[in-house]
Structures are given as structure tokens and as C-alpha cells.
mmCIF file with all atom_site columns, C-alpha atoms and ligand atoms in Angstrom:
data_model
loop_
_atom_site.group_PDB
_atom_site.id
_atom_site.type_symbol
_atom_site.label_atom_id
_atom_site.label_alt_id
_atom_site.label_comp_id
_atom_site.label_asym_id
_atom_site.label_entity_id
_atom_site.label_seq_id
_atom_site.pdbx_PDB_ins_code
_atom_site.Cartn_x
_atom_site.Cartn_y
_atom_site.Cartn_z
_atom_site.occupancy
_atom_site.B_iso_or_equiv
_atom_site.pdbx_formal_charge
_atom_site.auth_seq_id
_atom_site.auth_comp_id
_atom_site.auth_asym_id
_atom_site.auth_atom_id
_atom_site.pdbx_PDB_model_num
ATOM   1   C  CA  . UNK A 1 1   ? 140.664 134.883 168.855 1.00 85.00 ? 1   UNK A CA  1
ATOM   2   C  CA  . UNK A 1 2   ? 140.611 131.041 168.736 1.00 90.00 ? 2   UNK A CA  1
ATOM   3   C  CA  . UNK A 1 3   ? 143.392 131.083 171.527 1.00 92.00 ? 3   UNK A CA  1
ATOM   4   C  CA  . UNK A 1 4   ? 140.879 133.356 173.653 1.00 96.00 ? 4   UNK A CA  1
ATOM   5   C  CA  . UNK A 1 5   ? 138.152 130.981 173.077 1.00 96.00 ? 5   UNK A CA  1
ATOM   6   C  CA  . UNK A 1 6   ? 140.533 128.104 174.430 1.00 96.00 ? 6   UNK A CA  1
ATOM   7   C  CA  . UNK A 1 7   ? 141.646 129.847 177.349 1.00 97.00 ? 7   UNK A CA  1
ATOM   8   C  CA  . UNK A 1 8   ? 138.057 130.718 178.111 1.00 97.00 ? 8   UNK A CA  1
ATOM   9   C  CA  . UNK A 1 9   ? 137.209 127.007 177.950 1.00 98.00 ? 9   UNK A CA  1
ATOM   10  C  CA  . UNK A 1 10  ? 140.111 126.129 180.431 1.00 98.00 ? 10  UNK A CA  1
ATOM   11  C  CA  . UNK A 1 11  ? 138.641 128.935 183.006 1.00 98.00 ? 11  UNK A CA  1
ATOM   12  C  CA  . UNK A 1 12  ? 135.342 127.875 182.630 1.00 98.00 ? 12  UNK A CA  1
ATOM   13  C  CA  . UNK A 1 13  ? 136.175 124.165 183.384 1.00 98.00 ? 13  UNK A CA  1
ATOM   14  C  CA  . UNK A 1 14  ? 138.179 125.172 186.368 1.00 97.00 ? 14  UNK A CA  1
ATOM   15  C  CA  . UNK A 1 15  ? 135.208 127.143 187.722 1.00 97.00 ? 15  UNK A CA  1
ATOM   16  C  CA  . UNK A 1 16  ? 132.847 124.267 186.786 1.00 97.00 ? 16  UNK A CA  1
ATOM   17  C  CA  . UNK A 1 17  ? 135.147 121.789 188.597 1.00 97.00 ? 17  UNK A CA  1
ATOM   18  C  CA  . UNK A 1 18  ? 134.645 123.291 191.826 1.00 97.00 ? 18  UNK A CA  1
ATOM   19  C  CA  . UNK A 1 19  ? 130.925 122.511 191.396 1.00 96.00 ? 19  UNK A CA  1
ATOM   20  C  CA  . UNK A 1 20  ? 131.541 118.864 190.370 1.00 96.00 ? 20  UNK A CA  1
ATOM   21  C  CA  . UNK A 1 21  ? 133.814 118.572 193.318 1.00 96.00 ? 21  UNK A CA  1
ATOM   22  C  CA  . UNK A 1 22  ? 131.342 119.773 195.584 1.00 96.00 ? 22  UNK A CA  1
ATOM   23  C  CA  . UNK A 1 23  ? 128.593 117.653 194.095 1.00 96.00 ? 23  UNK A CA  1
ATOM   24  C  CA  . UNK A 1 24  ? 130.856 114.513 194.194 1.00 95.00 ? 24  UNK A CA  1
ATOM   25  C  CA  . UNK A 1 25  ? 131.840 115.125 197.616 1.00 96.00 ? 25  UNK A CA  1
ATOM   26  C  CA  . UNK A 1 26  ? 128.314 115.816 198.803 1.00 95.00 ? 26  UNK A CA  1
ATOM   27  C  CA  . UNK A 1 27  ? 126.584 113.027 197.128 1.00 95.00 ? 27  UNK A CA  1
ATOM   28  C  CA  . UNK A 1 28  ? 129.151 110.388 196.260 1.00 94.00 ? 28  UNK A CA  1
ATOM   29  C  CA  . UNK A 1 29  ? 131.783 110.593 198.796 1.00 95.00 ? 29  UNK A CA  1
ATOM   30  C  CA  . UNK A 1 30  ? 129.356 111.104 201.593 1.00 96.00 ? 30  UNK A CA  1
ATOM   31  C  CA  . UNK A 1 31  ? 127.013 108.616 199.692 1.00 95.00 ? 31  UNK A CA  1
ATOM   32  C  CA  . UNK A 1 32  ? 127.585 105.498 198.183 1.00 95.00 ? 32  UNK A CA  1
ATOM   33  C  CA  . UNK A 1 33  ? 131.417 105.885 198.030 1.00 95.00 ? 33  UNK A CA  1
ATOM   34  C  CA  . UNK A 1 34  ? 131.691 106.902 201.898 1.00 95.00 ? 34  UNK A CA  1
ATOM   35  C  CA  . UNK A 1 35  ? 133.747 103.665 202.396 1.00 95.00 ? 35  UNK A CA  1
ATOM   36  C  CA  . UNK A 1 36  ? 136.630 105.385 200.345 1.00 95.00 ? 36  UNK A CA  1
ATOM   37  C  CA  . UNK A 1 37  ? 136.187 108.663 201.849 1.00 95.00 ? 37  UNK A CA  1
ATOM   38  C  CA  . UNK A 1 38  ? 135.833 107.677 205.494 1.00 94.00 ? 38  UNK A CA  1
ATOM   39  C  CA  . UNK A 1 39  ? 139.421 107.420 206.488 1.00 92.00 ? 39  UNK A CA  1
ATOM   40  C  CA  . UNK A 1 40  ? 139.909 111.081 205.476 1.00 94.00 ? 40  UNK A CA  1
ATOM   41  C  CA  . UNK A 1 41  ? 137.532 111.878 208.167 1.00 93.00 ? 41  UNK A CA  1
ATOM   42  C  CA  . UNK A 1 42  ? 139.494 110.007 210.951 1.00 87.00 ? 42  UNK A CA  1
ATOM   43  C  CA  . UNK A 1 43  ? 141.868 111.892 213.143 1.00 79.00 ? 43  UNK A CA  1
ATOM   44  C  CA  . UNK A 1 44  ? 145.360 111.650 212.131 1.00 73.00 ? 44  UNK A CA  1
ATOM   45  C  CA  . UNK A 1 45  ? 146.409 109.595 215.022 1.00 69.00 ? 45  UNK A CA  1
ATOM   46  C  CA  . UNK A 1 46  ? 144.375 106.650 213.775 1.00 70.00 ? 46  UNK A CA  1
ATOM   47  C  CA  . UNK A 1 47  ? 145.988 106.781 210.388 1.00 73.00 ? 47  UNK A CA  1
ATOM   48  C  CA  . UNK A 1 48  ? 148.779 104.282 209.374 1.00 77.00 ? 48  UNK A CA  1
ATOM   49  C  CA  . UNK A 1 49  ? 151.100 105.504 206.630 1.00 84.00 ? 49  UNK A CA  1
ATOM   50  C  CA  . UNK A 1 50  ? 150.827 108.108 204.185 1.00 87.00 ? 50  UNK A CA  1
ATOM   51  C  CA  . UNK A 1 51  ? 148.100 106.964 201.869 1.00 91.00 ? 51  UNK A CA  1
ATOM   52  C  CA  . UNK A 1 52  ? 144.453 107.179 202.581 1.00 92.00 ? 52  UNK A CA  1
ATOM   53  C  CA  . UNK A 1 53  ? 141.795 105.173 200.620 1.00 92.00 ? 53  UNK A CA  1
ATOM   54  C  CA  . UNK A 1 54  ? 140.453 108.596 199.890 1.00 94.00 ? 54  UNK A CA  1
ATOM   55  C  CA  . UNK A 1 55  ? 143.299 109.188 197.571 1.00 94.00 ? 55  UNK A CA  1
ATOM   56  C  CA  . UNK A 1 56  ? 141.771 106.630 195.264 1.00 93.00 ? 56  UNK A CA  1
ATOM   57  C  CA  . UNK A 1 57  ? 139.626 109.800 194.167 1.00 93.00 ? 57  UNK A CA  1
ATOM   58  C  CA  . UNK A 1 58  ? 142.631 111.256 192.486 1.00 91.00 ? 58  UNK A CA  1
ATOM   59  C  CA  . UNK A 1 59  ? 142.563 108.229 190.102 1.00 91.00 ? 59  UNK A CA  1
ATOM   60  C  CA  . UNK A 1 60  ? 138.829 108.487 189.584 1.00 90.00 ? 60  UNK A CA  1
ATOM   61  C  CA  . UNK A 1 61  ? 139.106 112.289 188.637 1.00 88.00 ? 61  UNK A CA  1
ATOM   62  C  CA  . UNK A 1 62  ? 141.963 111.474 186.359 1.00 93.00 ? 62  UNK A CA  1
ATOM   63  C  CA  . UNK A 1 63  ? 139.692 109.216 184.124 1.00 95.00 ? 63  UNK A CA  1
ATOM   64  C  CA  . UNK A 1 64  ? 137.543 112.213 182.839 1.00 95.00 ? 64  UNK A CA  1
ATOM   65  C  CA  . UNK A 1 65  ? 140.457 114.319 182.098 1.00 95.00 ? 65  UNK A CA  1
ATOM   66  C  CA  . UNK A 1 66  ? 142.683 111.544 180.363 1.00 96.00 ? 66  UNK A CA  1
ATOM   67  C  CA  . UNK A 1 67  ? 139.470 110.743 178.219 1.00 97.00 ? 67  UNK A CA  1
ATOM   68  C  CA  . UNK A 1 68  ? 139.459 114.568 177.451 1.00 97.00 ? 68  UNK A CA  1
ATOM   69  C  CA  . UNK A 1 69  ? 143.014 114.636 176.367 1.00 97.00 ? 69  UNK A CA  1
ATOM   70  C  CA  . UNK A 1 70  ? 142.670 111.481 174.153 1.00 97.00 ? 70  UNK A CA  1
ATOM   71  C  CA  . UNK A 1 71  ? 139.606 112.369 172.467 1.00 98.00 ? 71  UNK A CA  1
ATOM   72  C  CA  . UNK A 1 72  ? 140.550 115.978 172.051 1.00 97.00 ? 72  UNK A CA  1
ATOM   73  C  CA  . UNK A 1 73  ? 143.908 115.149 170.414 1.00 97.00 ? 73  UNK A CA  1
ATOM   74  C  CA  . UNK A 1 74  ? 142.373 112.518 168.235 1.00 97.00 ? 74  UNK A CA  1
ATOM   75  C  CA  . UNK A 1 75  ? 139.151 113.922 167.063 1.00 96.00 ? 75  UNK A CA  1
ATOM   76  C  CA  . UNK A 1 76  ? 137.885 117.218 165.537 1.00 96.00 ? 76  UNK A CA  1
ATOM   77  C  CA  . UNK A 1 77  ? 136.597 118.011 169.099 1.00 96.00 ? 77  UNK A CA  1
ATOM   78  C  CA  . UNK A 1 78  ? 139.797 119.991 169.855 1.00 96.00 ? 78  UNK A CA  1
ATOM   79  C  CA  . UNK A 1 79  ? 137.946 121.950 172.680 1.00 96.00 ? 79  UNK A CA  1
ATOM   80  C  CA  . UNK A 1 80  ? 137.941 118.974 174.644 1.00 97.00 ? 80  UNK A CA  1
ATOM   81  C  CA  . UNK A 1 81  ? 141.805 118.973 174.978 1.00 97.00 ? 81  UNK A CA  1
ATOM   82  C  CA  . UNK A 1 82  ? 141.279 122.475 176.908 1.00 98.00 ? 82  UNK A CA  1
ATOM   83  C  CA  . UNK A 1 83  ? 138.547 120.935 178.997 1.00 97.00 ? 83  UNK A CA  1
ATOM   84  C  CA  . UNK A 1 84  ? 141.049 118.385 180.179 1.00 97.00 ? 84  UNK A CA  1
ATOM   85  C  CA  . UNK A 1 85  ? 143.502 121.000 180.857 1.00 97.00 ? 85  UNK A CA  1
ATOM   86  C  CA  . UNK A 1 86  ? 141.029 122.650 183.118 1.00 97.00 ? 86  UNK A CA  1
ATOM   87  C  CA  . UNK A 1 87  ? 140.259 119.321 184.930 1.00 96.00 ? 87  UNK A CA  1
ATOM   88  C  CA  . UNK A 1 88  ? 144.124 119.102 185.443 1.00 96.00 ? 88  UNK A CA  1
ATOM   89  C  CA  . UNK A 1 89  ? 144.568 122.603 186.721 1.00 97.00 ? 89  UNK A CA  1
ATOM   90  C  CA  . UNK A 1 90  ? 141.705 122.151 189.064 1.00 97.00 ? 90  UNK A CA  1
ATOM   91  C  CA  . UNK A 1 91  ? 143.097 118.810 190.403 1.00 96.00 ? 91  UNK A CA  1
ATOM   92  C  CA  . UNK A 1 92  ? 146.500 120.532 190.981 1.00 96.00 ? 92  UNK A CA  1
ATOM   93  C  CA  . UNK A 1 93  ? 144.824 123.469 192.810 1.00 96.00 ? 93  UNK A CA  1
ATOM   94  C  CA  . UNK A 1 94  ? 142.937 121.092 194.833 1.00 96.00 ? 94  UNK A CA  1
ATOM   95  C  CA  . UNK A 1 95  ? 145.863 119.009 195.795 1.00 95.00 ? 95  UNK A CA  1
ATOM   96  C  CA  . UNK A 1 96  ? 147.867 122.244 196.761 1.00 94.00 ? 96  UNK A CA  1
ATOM   97  C  CA  . UNK A 1 97  ? 145.164 123.806 198.744 1.00 94.00 ? 97  UNK A CA  1
ATOM   98  C  CA  . UNK A 1 98  ? 143.511 120.601 200.138 1.00 95.00 ? 98  UNK A CA  1
ATOM   99  C  CA  . UNK A 1 99  ? 146.330 118.279 200.782 1.00 94.00 ? 99  UNK A CA  1
ATOM   100 C  CA  . UNK A 1 100 ? 149.422 120.626 201.187 1.00 93.00 ? 100 UNK A CA  1
ATOM   101 C  CA  . UNK A 1 101 ? 147.922 123.878 202.766 1.00 92.00 ? 101 UNK A CA  1
ATOM   102 C  CA  . UNK A 1 102 ? 145.028 122.476 204.816 1.00 93.00 ? 102 UNK A CA  1
ATOM   103 C  CA  . UNK A 1 103 ? 146.185 118.869 205.751 1.00 92.00 ? 103 UNK A CA  1
ATOM   104 C  CA  . UNK A 1 104 ? 149.915 119.540 205.548 1.00 90.00 ? 104 UNK A CA  1
ATOM   105 C  CA  . UNK A 1 105 ? 150.719 116.254 203.964 1.00 90.00 ? 105 UNK A CA  1
ATOM   106 C  CA  . UNK A 1 106 ? 153.668 117.745 202.485 1.00 89.00 ? 106 UNK A CA  1
ATOM   107 C  CA  . UNK A 1 107 ? 155.710 120.574 204.323 1.00 86.00 ? 107 UNK A CA  1
ATOM   108 C  CA  . UNK A 1 108 ? 156.084 122.731 201.079 1.00 86.00 ? 108 UNK A CA  1
ATOM   109 C  CA  . UNK A 1 109 ? 154.562 126.080 202.371 1.00 78.00 ? 109 UNK A CA  1
ATOM   110 C  CA  . UNK A 1 110 ? 152.845 126.585 205.653 1.00 73.00 ? 110 UNK A CA  1
ATOM   111 C  CA  . UNK A 1 111 ? 151.469 129.967 205.924 1.00 75.00 ? 111 UNK A CA  1
ATOM   112 C  CA  . UNK A 1 112 ? 149.086 131.526 203.580 1.00 80.00 ? 112 UNK A CA  1
ATOM   113 C  CA  . UNK A 1 113 ? 147.745 134.490 205.670 1.00 84.00 ? 113 UNK A CA  1
ATOM   114 C  CA  . UNK A 1 114 ? 145.017 136.338 204.137 1.00 88.00 ? 114 UNK A CA  1
ATOM   115 C  CA  . UNK A 1 115 ? 141.252 136.620 204.505 1.00 90.00 ? 115 UNK A CA  1
ATOM   116 C  CA  . UNK A 1 116 ? 140.463 134.214 201.670 1.00 91.00 ? 116 UNK A CA  1
ATOM   117 C  CA  . UNK A 1 117 ? 143.079 131.391 202.959 1.00 91.00 ? 117 UNK A CA  1
ATOM   118 C  CA  . UNK A 1 118 ? 141.601 131.716 206.517 1.00 91.00 ? 118 UNK A CA  1
ATOM   119 C  CA  . UNK A 1 119 ? 138.073 131.357 205.186 1.00 93.00 ? 119 UNK A CA  1
ATOM   120 C  CA  . UNK A 1 120 ? 138.998 128.120 203.149 1.00 93.00 ? 120 UNK A CA  1
ATOM   121 C  CA  . UNK A 1 121 ? 140.819 126.855 206.193 1.00 91.00 ? 121 UNK A CA  1
ATOM   122 C  CA  . UNK A 1 122 ? 137.755 127.500 208.556 1.00 92.00 ? 122 UNK A CA  1
ATOM   123 C  CA  . UNK A 1 123 ? 135.338 126.191 206.112 1.00 93.00 ? 123 UNK A CA  1
ATOM   124 C  CA  . UNK A 1 124 ? 137.263 123.102 205.610 1.00 94.00 ? 124 UNK A CA  1
ATOM   125 C  CA  . UNK A 1 125 ? 137.667 122.652 209.256 1.00 92.00 ? 125 UNK A CA  1
ATOM   126 C  CA  . UNK A 1 126 ? 133.879 122.901 209.813 1.00 92.00 ? 126 UNK A CA  1
ATOM   127 C  CA  . UNK A 1 127 ? 133.677 120.007 207.370 1.00 95.00 ? 127 UNK A CA  1
ATOM   128 C  CA  . UNK A 1 128 ? 136.163 117.812 209.248 1.00 93.00 ? 128 UNK A CA  1
ATOM   129 C  CA  . UNK A 1 129 ? 134.578 118.610 212.504 1.00 91.00 ? 129 UNK A CA  1
ATOM   130 C  CA  . UNK A 1 130 ? 132.128 115.923 211.887 1.00 90.00 ? 130 UNK A CA  1
ATOM   131 C  CA  . UNK A 1 131 ? 133.720 112.374 211.680 1.00 89.00 ? 131 UNK A CA  1
ATOM   132 C  CA  . UNK A 1 132 ? 130.590 110.506 210.388 1.00 89.00 ? 132 UNK A CA  1
ATOM   133 C  CA  . UNK A 1 133 ? 129.016 110.201 206.861 1.00 90.00 ? 133 UNK A CA  1
ATOM   134 C  CA  . UNK A 1 134 ? 126.071 112.566 207.586 1.00 90.00 ? 134 UNK A CA  1
ATOM   135 C  CA  . UNK A 1 135 ? 125.523 116.024 209.250 1.00 86.00 ? 135 UNK A CA  1
ATOM   136 C  CA  . UNK A 1 136 ? 128.774 117.542 207.603 1.00 88.00 ? 136 UNK A CA  1
ATOM   137 C  CA  . UNK A 1 137 ? 128.566 120.844 205.952 1.00 88.00 ? 137 UNK A CA  1
ATOM   138 C  CA  . UNK A 1 138 ? 130.853 122.828 203.489 1.00 90.00 ? 138 UNK A CA  1
ATOM   139 C  CA  . UNK A 1 139 ? 131.718 120.277 200.818 1.00 92.00 ? 139 UNK A CA  1
ATOM   140 C  CA  . UNK A 1 140 ? 133.212 122.748 198.401 1.00 92.00 ? 140 UNK A CA  1
ATOM   141 C  CA  . UNK A 1 141 ? 136.707 123.662 198.708 1.00 93.00 ? 141 UNK A CA  1
ATOM   142 C  CA  . UNK A 1 142 ? 137.388 127.082 196.845 1.00 92.00 ? 142 UNK A CA  1
ATOM   143 C  CA  . UNK A 1 143 ? 133.960 128.509 197.007 1.00 90.00 ? 143 UNK A CA  1
ATOM   144 C  CA  . UNK A 1 144 ? 133.514 129.405 200.660 1.00 89.00 ? 144 UNK A CA  1
ATOM   145 C  CA  . UNK A 1 145 ? 130.147 130.629 202.306 1.00 88.00 ? 145 UNK A CA  1
ATOM   146 C  CA  . UNK A 1 146 ? 130.215 134.177 203.120 1.00 89.00 ? 146 UNK A CA  1
ATOM   147 C  CA  . UNK A 1 147 ? 130.062 133.309 207.026 1.00 89.00 ? 147 UNK A CA  1
ATOM   148 C  CA  . UNK A 1 148 ? 133.653 131.800 207.015 1.00 89.00 ? 148 UNK A CA  1
ATOM   149 C  CA  . UNK A 1 149 ? 135.094 135.290 206.047 1.00 87.00 ? 149 UNK A CA  1
ATOM   150 C  CA  . UNK A 1 150 ? 134.042 136.549 209.493 1.00 83.00 ? 150 UNK A CA  1
ATOM   151 C  CA  . UNK A 1 151 ? 136.503 136.310 212.491 1.00 73.00 ? 151 UNK A CA  1
ATOM   152 C  CA  . UNK A 1 152 ? 135.378 133.907 215.233 1.00 69.00 ? 152 UNK A CA  1
ATOM   153 C  CA  . UNK A 1 153 ? 134.237 136.907 217.296 1.00 71.00 ? 153 UNK A CA  1
ATOM   154 C  CA  . UNK A 1 154 ? 131.972 138.216 214.603 1.00 73.00 ? 154 UNK A CA  1
ATOM   155 C  CA  . UNK A 1 155 ? 130.725 134.802 214.024 1.00 69.00 ? 155 UNK A CA  1
ATOM   156 C  CA  . UNK A 1 156 ? 129.719 134.482 217.708 1.00 70.00 ? 156 UNK A CA  1
ATOM   157 C  CA  . UNK A 1 157 ? 128.208 138.040 217.787 1.00 72.00 ? 157 UNK A CA  1
ATOM   158 C  CA  . UNK A 1 158 ? 126.219 136.921 214.688 1.00 65.00 ? 158 UNK A CA  1
ATOM   159 C  CA  . UNK A 1 159 ? 124.856 133.821 216.401 1.00 63.00 ? 159 UNK A CA  1
ATOM   160 C  CA  . UNK A 1 160 ? 123.854 135.768 219.349 1.00 62.00 ? 160 UNK A CA  1
ATOM   161 C  CA  . UNK A 1 161 ? 121.868 138.089 217.095 1.00 57.00 ? 161 UNK A CA  1
ATOM   162 C  CA  . UNK A 1 162 ? 119.859 135.394 215.539 1.00 51.00 ? 162 UNK A CA  1
ATOM   163 C  CA  . UNK A 1 163 ? 118.930 133.826 218.841 1.00 45.00 ? 163 UNK A CA  1
ATOM   164 C  CA  . UNK A 1 164 ? 117.484 137.055 220.072 1.00 42.00 ? 164 UNK A CA  1
HETATM 165 ZN ZN1 . ZN  B 2 .   ? 134.107 114.725 203.428 1.00 79.60 ? 201 ZN  B ZN1 1
HETATM 166 ZN ZN1 . ZN  B 2 .   ? 140.103 117.175 204.165 1.00 79.60 ? 202 ZN  B ZN1 1
#
């Protein structure tokens, strides 16, 4: 029974992290911390080397998860350990989808070809279509607006419908 509760905490944390990541991206990275995120919105040919300043956010997000591990292992609040595991799992998913699959920083795998992977790609592509702090859309990664599931053709048709 207790194992089930811990597994639920891990899953709930992973889901909640998508919201946390969306919030941080929209209000911090495109807010007061834009100077760290800016280079991630620059075209690839403007970049030098492998690292982006934007990668500092991996360290930032490691702080709450490390804190959860330390407190969870050293206090009666054992559930925090599973919150920490959830944050780590989300971080790993984020890295694999955002950095490996979308931005191809490592050539580990190239093609995921299904409706969901294409929707993620499109939504994040729309986010990167703007290279400035303001006017961006789709700040989440895994929770994708329904419109990105449509093919380009269907999207165009939809736009024409609304303009009528
Ligand atoms: Zn951004
Ligand atoms: Zn990106």
C-alpha cells in the first residue's frame, strides 16, 4: 500500500513539474532571468561551443530536487524523497525531449514519428519562431495545445474558417 502511495507521489510530481516548468519558462526565463535564456533563442549559427547560458537552469532545477533528497532521507518526511525522484525523472524527460530530440544536441536518436512527437516539435518550434523576450507562445513542453495535433493543412483551413 505504502509503495502505491510513493509511486503516486512520483507520478504526481512529474505531472506537476510540467506546470512548474511552464510557469518558470513563461514568467522567469522570459522575465527577470531572460539574460540567461536569451542565447537559447538565438539561431544556432550565432552560437559558440556546446554550452548555452540557458543550461544554467539545469543547475537551478537541481537545487529543489537535491533538497528533497537530503530532507527526505534525513527526516520523517520520507515522501519528499519521492518528490525529489519525480523532479529528477521530469528533468531527464525534459533533457531527452527538449535537448536531444528537439534541438539535437546529441545524436542519440533522431526520429520519433507519431502524432504526439510531431505536436511537441511543432509547439516548441512555434516557441522558437520568436527570438525576443516577448510575444512567444507555447512555454510548456509535454502538455501541448490541441491545435498542434493538426497537420499544417488542417491548421491553415482552421485559420481560414475563423477569418470568415
Ligand atoms: Zn523560451
Ligand atoms: Zn528550445
